[in-house]
């Protein structure tokens, strides 16, 4: 994954007014566990208007779905259900010849309330100032528990450790303030 590609993807999505949350390895890093990742995993608002914004922004950067599907079918719950049941598809992978080192995966399965998570997301800024939203750590842990791969299990342990550290720091701050 290239930082410059990450910045361009985020800038394009933000400029298009797209509603998206970063999950997966990048979110793990944002929550304090330094590890490498090869792709950018996204959960997006699955409304037709938002999907149009997402795919227009990504297409401008050369991104196309790897399987020959219409990405706008993500707006159709029955199409998503077919993809999951018939093809075992959990994400829609996108590749770009321009940004070939930074594939993008868009989750097909809705594992949480997008609106709620978007409202409570961890908002950070990339180098250069571009805002980017990451799913909350508690939700990230739940997603990884559902996936159950070896890397996910390792991530869960680190994320839980980060949560404990954060709670300890918050408790210490309250004690100093006399609360």
PDB file of C-alpha atoms in Angstrom:
ATOM      1  CA  UNK A   1       0.000   0.000   0.000  1.00  0.00           C
ATOM      2  CA  UNK A   2       1.218   3.464  -0.873  1.00  0.00           C
ATOM      3  CA  UNK A   3       0.548   6.468   1.377  1.00  0.00           C
ATOM      4  CA  UNK A   4       0.189   8.722  -1.667  1.00  0.00           C
ATOM      5  CA  UNK A   5      -2.517   6.429  -3.062  1.00  0.00           C
ATOM      6  CA  UNK A   6      -4.291   6.403   0.303  1.00  0.00           C
ATOM      7  CA  UNK A   7      -4.244  10.204   0.324  1.00  0.00           C
ATOM      8  CA  UNK A   8      -5.579  10.414  -3.248  1.00  0.00           C
ATOM      9  CA  UNK A   9      -8.339   7.868  -2.598  1.00  0.00           C
ATOM     10  CA  UNK A  10      -9.421   9.652   0.575  1.00  0.00           C
ATOM     11  CA  UNK A  11      -9.300  13.074  -1.105  1.00  0.00           C
ATOM     12  CA  UNK A  12     -11.366  11.828  -4.066  1.00  0.00           C
ATOM     13  CA  UNK A  13     -13.990  10.230  -1.818  1.00  0.00           C
ATOM     14  CA  UNK A  14     -14.191  13.328   0.387  1.00  0.00           C
ATOM     15  CA  UNK A  15     -14.439  15.653  -2.639  1.00  0.00           C
ATOM     16  CA  UNK A  16     -17.318  13.528  -3.963  1.00  0.00           C
ATOM     17  CA  UNK A  17     -19.121  13.844  -0.623  1.00  0.00           C
ATOM     18  CA  UNK A  18     -18.979  10.064  -0.163  1.00  0.00           C
ATOM     19  CA  UNK A  19     -19.842   8.576   3.224  1.00  0.00           C
ATOM     20  CA  UNK A  20     -17.322   5.866   4.044  1.00  0.00           C
ATOM     21  CA  UNK A  21     -15.561   4.303   7.008  1.00  0.00           C
ATOM     22  CA  UNK A  22     -12.151   2.682   6.974  1.00  0.00           C
ATOM     23  CA  UNK A  23     -12.084  -0.772   8.565  1.00  0.00           C
ATOM     24  CA  UNK A  24      -9.594  -3.646   8.439  1.00  0.00           C
ATOM     25  CA  UNK A  25      -5.846  -3.266   8.809  1.00  0.00           C
ATOM     26  CA  UNK A  26      -5.745   0.509   8.393  1.00  0.00           C
ATOM     27  CA  UNK A  27      -8.303   0.897  11.177  1.00  0.00           C
ATOM     28  CA  UNK A  28      -6.216  -1.400  13.380  1.00  0.00           C
ATOM     29  CA  UNK A  29      -3.232   0.909  12.808  1.00  0.00           C
ATOM     30  CA  UNK A  30      -5.372   4.009  13.505  1.00  0.00           C
ATOM     31  CA  UNK A  31      -6.349   2.475  16.848  1.00  0.00           C
ATOM     32  CA  UNK A  32      -2.744   2.074  17.929  1.00  0.00           C
ATOM     33  CA  UNK A  33      -1.415  -1.271  16.690  1.00  0.00           C
ATOM     34  CA  UNK A  34       1.394  -0.795  14.184  1.00  0.00           C
ATOM     35  CA  UNK A  35       1.165  -3.487  11.557  1.00  0.00           C
ATOM     36  CA  UNK A  36       1.306  -3.601   7.784  1.00  0.00           C
ATOM     37  CA  UNK A  37      -1.645  -3.991   5.470  1.00  0.00           C
ATOM     38  CA  UNK A  38      -1.891  -4.438   1.737  1.00  0.00           C
ATOM     39  CA  UNK A  39      -5.286  -2.907   0.986  1.00  0.00           C
ATOM     40  CA  UNK A  40      -7.832  -0.296   1.995  1.00  0.00           C
ATOM     41  CA  UNK A  41     -10.988  -1.871   3.431  1.00  0.00           C
ATOM     42  CA  UNK A  42     -14.105   0.294   3.353  1.00  0.00           C
ATOM     43  CA  UNK A  43     -17.646   0.111   4.624  1.00  0.00           C
ATOM     44  CA  UNK A  44     -19.801   2.594   2.737  1.00  0.00           C
ATOM     45  CA  UNK A  45     -23.310   3.961   3.015  1.00  0.00           C
ATOM     46  CA  UNK A  46     -25.133   1.637   0.586  1.00  0.00           C
ATOM     47  CA  UNK A  47     -27.660   4.206  -0.645  1.00  0.00           C
ATOM     48  CA  UNK A  48     -27.706   4.587  -4.457  1.00  0.00           C
ATOM     49  CA  UNK A  49     -26.663   8.250  -4.238  1.00  0.00           C
ATOM     50  CA  UNK A  50     -23.670   7.486  -2.015  1.00  0.00           C
ATOM     51  CA  UNK A  51     -22.623   4.448  -4.055  1.00  0.00           C
ATOM     52  CA  UNK A  52     -22.682   6.607  -7.172  1.00  0.00           C
ATOM     53  CA  UNK A  53     -20.371   9.099  -5.425  1.00  0.00           C
ATOM     54  CA  UNK A  54     -18.056   6.329  -4.182  1.00  0.00           C
ATOM     55  CA  UNK A  55     -17.708   4.549  -7.518  1.00  0.00           C
ATOM     56  CA  UNK A  56     -17.398   7.762  -9.549  1.00  0.00           C
ATOM     57  CA  UNK A  57     -14.586   8.952  -7.274  1.00  0.00           C
ATOM     58  CA  UNK A  58     -12.803   5.601  -7.412  1.00  0.00           C
ATOM     59  CA  UNK A  59     -13.311   5.235 -11.184  1.00  0.00           C
ATOM     60  CA  UNK A  60     -11.603   8.607 -11.668  1.00  0.00           C
ATOM     61  CA  UNK A  61      -8.550   7.002 -10.019  1.00  0.00           C
ATOM     62  CA  UNK A  62      -8.770   3.990 -12.322  1.00  0.00           C
ATOM     63  CA  UNK A  63     -10.510   1.614  -9.904  1.00  0.00           C
ATOM     64  CA  UNK A  64     -12.708  -1.109 -11.379  1.00  0.00           C
ATOM     65  CA  UNK A  65     -14.394  -4.141  -9.783  1.00  0.00           C
ATOM     66  CA  UNK A  66     -12.283  -7.285 -10.134  1.00  0.00           C
ATOM     67  CA  UNK A  67     -15.290  -9.556 -10.714  1.00  0.00           C
ATOM     68  CA  UNK A  68     -17.278  -8.335 -13.728  1.00  0.00           C
ATOM     69  CA  UNK A  69     -20.252  -6.957 -11.790  1.00  0.00           C
ATOM     70  CA  UNK A  70     -22.110  -3.674 -11.776  1.00  0.00           C
ATOM     71  CA  UNK A  71     -20.919  -2.041  -8.536  1.00  0.00           C
ATOM     72  CA  UNK A  72     -24.230  -0.187  -8.259  1.00  0.00           C
ATOM     73  CA  UNK A  73     -25.809  -3.581  -7.510  1.00  0.00           C
ATOM     74  CA  UNK A  74     -24.474  -3.033  -3.982  1.00  0.00           C
ATOM     75  CA  UNK A  75     -27.532  -0.821  -3.464  1.00  0.00           C
ATOM     76  CA  UNK A  76     -29.782  -3.861  -3.984  1.00  0.00           C
ATOM     77  CA  UNK A  77     -30.046  -6.044  -0.840  1.00  0.00           C
ATOM     78  CA  UNK A  78     -31.137  -9.086  -2.888  1.00  0.00           C
ATOM     79  CA  UNK A  79     -28.097  -8.753  -5.184  1.00  0.00           C
ATOM     80  CA  UNK A  80     -25.801  -8.501  -2.160  1.00  0.00           C
ATOM     81  CA  UNK A  81     -27.469 -11.577  -0.655  1.00  0.00           C
ATOM     82  CA  UNK A  82     -26.889 -13.513  -3.912  1.00  0.00           C
ATOM     83  CA  UNK A  83     -23.236 -12.465  -3.993  1.00  0.00           C
ATOM     84  CA  UNK A  84     -22.756 -13.695  -0.434  1.00  0.00           C
ATOM     85  CA  UNK A  85     -24.725 -16.943  -0.771  1.00  0.00           C
ATOM     86  CA  UNK A  86     -23.718 -17.971  -4.307  1.00  0.00           C
ATOM     87  CA  UNK A  87     -20.184 -16.600  -4.530  1.00  0.00           C
ATOM     88  CA  UNK A  88     -19.124 -16.438  -0.881  1.00  0.00           C
ATOM     89  CA  UNK A  89     -18.408 -12.760  -1.435  1.00  0.00           C
ATOM     90  CA  UNK A  90     -17.799 -10.638   1.681  1.00  0.00           C
ATOM     91  CA  UNK A  91     -16.136  -7.745  -0.130  1.00  0.00           C
ATOM     92  CA  UNK A  92     -16.197  -6.278  -3.615  1.00  0.00           C
ATOM     93  CA  UNK A  93     -12.526  -6.000  -4.591  1.00  0.00           C
ATOM     94  CA  UNK A  94     -11.447  -3.064  -6.756  1.00  0.00           C
ATOM     95  CA  UNK A  95      -8.130  -2.694  -8.583  1.00  0.00           C
ATOM     96  CA  UNK A  96      -6.515   0.238 -10.359  1.00  0.00           C
ATOM     97  CA  UNK A  97      -3.706   0.170 -12.908  1.00  0.00           C
ATOM     98  CA  UNK A  98      -2.699   3.610 -11.621  1.00  0.00           C
ATOM     99  CA  UNK A  99      -2.773   2.656  -7.926  1.00  0.00           C
ATOM    100  CA  UNK A 100      -2.018  -1.038  -8.381  1.00  0.00           C
ATOM    101  CA  UNK A 101      -0.198  -1.223  -5.036  1.00  0.00           C
ATOM    102  CA  UNK A 102      -3.323  -0.103  -3.161  1.00  0.00           C
ATOM    103  CA  UNK A 103      -6.324  -2.338  -3.824  1.00  0.00           C
ATOM    104  CA  UNK A 104      -9.650  -1.282  -2.318  1.00  0.00           C
ATOM    105  CA  UNK A 105     -12.165  -3.732  -0.828  1.00  0.00           C
ATOM    106  CA  UNK A 106     -15.732  -2.575  -0.200  1.00  0.00           C
ATOM    107  CA  UNK A 107     -17.708  -4.677   2.250  1.00  0.00           C
ATOM    108  CA  UNK A 108     -20.827  -6.307   0.818  1.00  0.00           C
ATOM    109  CA  UNK A 109     -22.179  -7.468   4.178  1.00  0.00           C
ATOM    110  CA  UNK A 110     -23.680  -4.902   6.553  1.00  0.00           C
ATOM    111  CA  UNK A 111     -22.412  -5.931   9.968  1.00  0.00           C
ATOM    112  CA  UNK A 112     -23.398  -2.735  11.816  1.00  0.00           C
ATOM    113  CA  UNK A 113     -25.565   0.376  11.558  1.00  0.00           C
ATOM    114  CA  UNK A 114     -23.629   2.595   9.169  1.00  0.00           C
ATOM    115  CA  UNK A 115     -25.266   5.846  10.307  1.00  0.00           C
ATOM    116  CA  UNK A 116     -24.538   5.177  13.977  1.00  0.00           C
ATOM    117  CA  UNK A 117     -20.924   4.209  13.340  1.00  0.00           C
ATOM    118  CA  UNK A 118     -20.353   7.136  10.991  1.00  0.00           C
ATOM    119  CA  UNK A 119     -21.579   9.533  13.669  1.00  0.00           C
ATOM    120  CA  UNK A 120     -19.247   8.045  16.302  1.00  0.00           C
ATOM    121  CA  UNK A 121     -16.256   7.277  14.072  1.00  0.00           C
ATOM    122  CA  UNK A 122     -12.667   8.078  14.945  1.00  0.00           C
ATOM    123  CA  UNK A 123     -11.887  11.137  12.812  1.00  0.00           C
ATOM    124  CA  UNK A 124      -8.200  11.548  11.996  1.00  0.00           C
ATOM    125  CA  UNK A 125      -6.192  13.476   9.422  1.00  0.00           C
ATOM    126  CA  UNK A 126      -3.751  11.974   6.980  1.00  0.00           C
ATOM    127  CA  UNK A 127      -0.363  13.627   6.444  1.00  0.00           C
ATOM    128  CA  UNK A 128      -1.290  16.691   4.421  1.00  0.00           C
ATOM    129  CA  UNK A 129      -4.527  17.216   6.345  1.00  0.00           C
ATOM    130  CA  UNK A 130      -7.118  15.093   4.515  1.00  0.00           C
ATOM    131  CA  UNK A 131      -9.812  13.941   6.992  1.00  0.00           C
ATOM    132  CA  UNK A 132     -10.504  10.223   7.226  1.00  0.00           C
ATOM    133  CA  UNK A 133     -12.984   8.290   9.381  1.00  0.00           C
ATOM    134  CA  UNK A 134     -12.189   4.967  11.025  1.00  0.00           C
ATOM    135  CA  UNK A 135     -14.743   2.630  12.560  1.00  0.00           C
ATOM    136  CA  UNK A 136     -14.774   2.619  16.376  1.00  0.00           C
ATOM    137  CA  UNK A 137     -12.439   0.117  18.010  1.00  0.00           C
ATOM    138  CA  UNK A 138     -15.307  -1.815  19.631  1.00  0.00           C
ATOM    139  CA  UNK A 139     -16.964  -2.306  16.249  1.00  0.00           C
ATOM    140  CA  UNK A 140     -13.665  -3.231  14.631  1.00  0.00           C
ATOM    141  CA  UNK A 141     -13.160  -5.938  17.260  1.00  0.00           C
ATOM    142  CA  UNK A 142     -16.663  -7.299  16.604  1.00  0.00           C
ATOM    143  CA  UNK A 143     -16.008  -7.367  12.844  1.00  0.00           C
ATOM    144  CA  UNK A 144     -12.741  -9.215  13.344  1.00  0.00           C
ATOM    145  CA  UNK A 145     -14.349 -11.704  15.726  1.00  0.00           C
ATOM    146  CA  UNK A 146     -16.829 -12.488  12.957  1.00  0.00           C
ATOM    147  CA  UNK A 147     -14.049 -13.051  10.411  1.00  0.00           C
ATOM    148  CA  UNK A 148     -11.948 -15.275  12.678  1.00  0.00           C
ATOM    149  CA  UNK A 149      -8.806 -15.457  10.513  1.00  0.00           C
ATOM    150  CA  UNK A 150      -5.414 -15.783  12.198  1.00  0.00           C
ATOM    151  CA  UNK A 151      -4.489 -12.133  11.508  1.00  0.00           C
ATOM    152  CA  UNK A 152      -7.886 -11.015  12.813  1.00  0.00           C
ATOM    153  CA  UNK A 153      -7.366 -12.945  16.054  1.00  0.00           C
ATOM    154  CA  UNK A 154      -3.953 -11.298  16.537  1.00  0.00           C
ATOM    155  CA  UNK A 155      -5.498  -7.892  15.803  1.00  0.00           C
ATOM    156  CA  UNK A 156      -8.245  -8.523  18.367  1.00  0.00           C
ATOM    157  CA  UNK A 157      -5.684  -9.165  21.109  1.00  0.00           C
ATOM    158  CA  UNK A 158      -3.810  -5.954  20.294  1.00  0.00           C
ATOM    159  CA  UNK A 159      -7.005  -3.902  20.004  1.00  0.00           C
ATOM    160  CA  UNK A 160      -8.263  -5.170  23.363  1.00  0.00           C
ATOM    161  CA  UNK A 161      -4.902  -4.250  24.873  1.00  0.00           C
ATOM    162  CA  UNK A 162      -5.233  -0.747  23.354  1.00  0.00           C
ATOM    163  CA  UNK A 163      -8.732  -0.429  24.845  1.00  0.00           C
ATOM    164  CA  UNK A 164      -7.409  -1.345  28.296  1.00  0.00           C
ATOM    165  CA  UNK A 165      -4.594   1.200  27.968  1.00  0.00           C
ATOM    166  CA  UNK A 166      -7.052   3.898  26.907  1.00  0.00           C
ATOM    167  CA  UNK A 167      -9.358   3.101  29.835  1.00  0.00           C
ATOM    168  CA  UNK A 168      -6.396   3.236  32.226  1.00  0.00           C
ATOM    169  CA  UNK A 169      -5.327   6.651  30.867  1.00  0.00           C
ATOM    170  CA  UNK A 170      -8.882   8.000  31.083  1.00  0.00           C
ATOM    171  CA  UNK A 171      -9.189   6.761  34.667  1.00  0.00           C
ATOM    172  CA  UNK A 172      -5.880   8.423  35.544  1.00  0.00           C
ATOM    173  CA  UNK A 173      -7.067  11.693  33.989  1.00  0.00           C
ATOM    174  CA  UNK A 174     -10.266  11.660  36.024  1.00  0.00           C
ATOM    175  CA  UNK A 175      -8.318  11.042  39.240  1.00  0.00           C
ATOM    176  CA  UNK A 176      -6.006  14.007  38.509  1.00  0.00           C
ATOM    177  CA  UNK A 177      -9.000  16.258  37.888  1.00  0.00           C
ATOM    178  CA  UNK A 178     -10.703  15.148  41.102  1.00  0.00           C
ATOM    179  CA  UNK A 179     -13.702  13.653  39.298  1.00  0.00           C
TER     180      UNK A 179
END
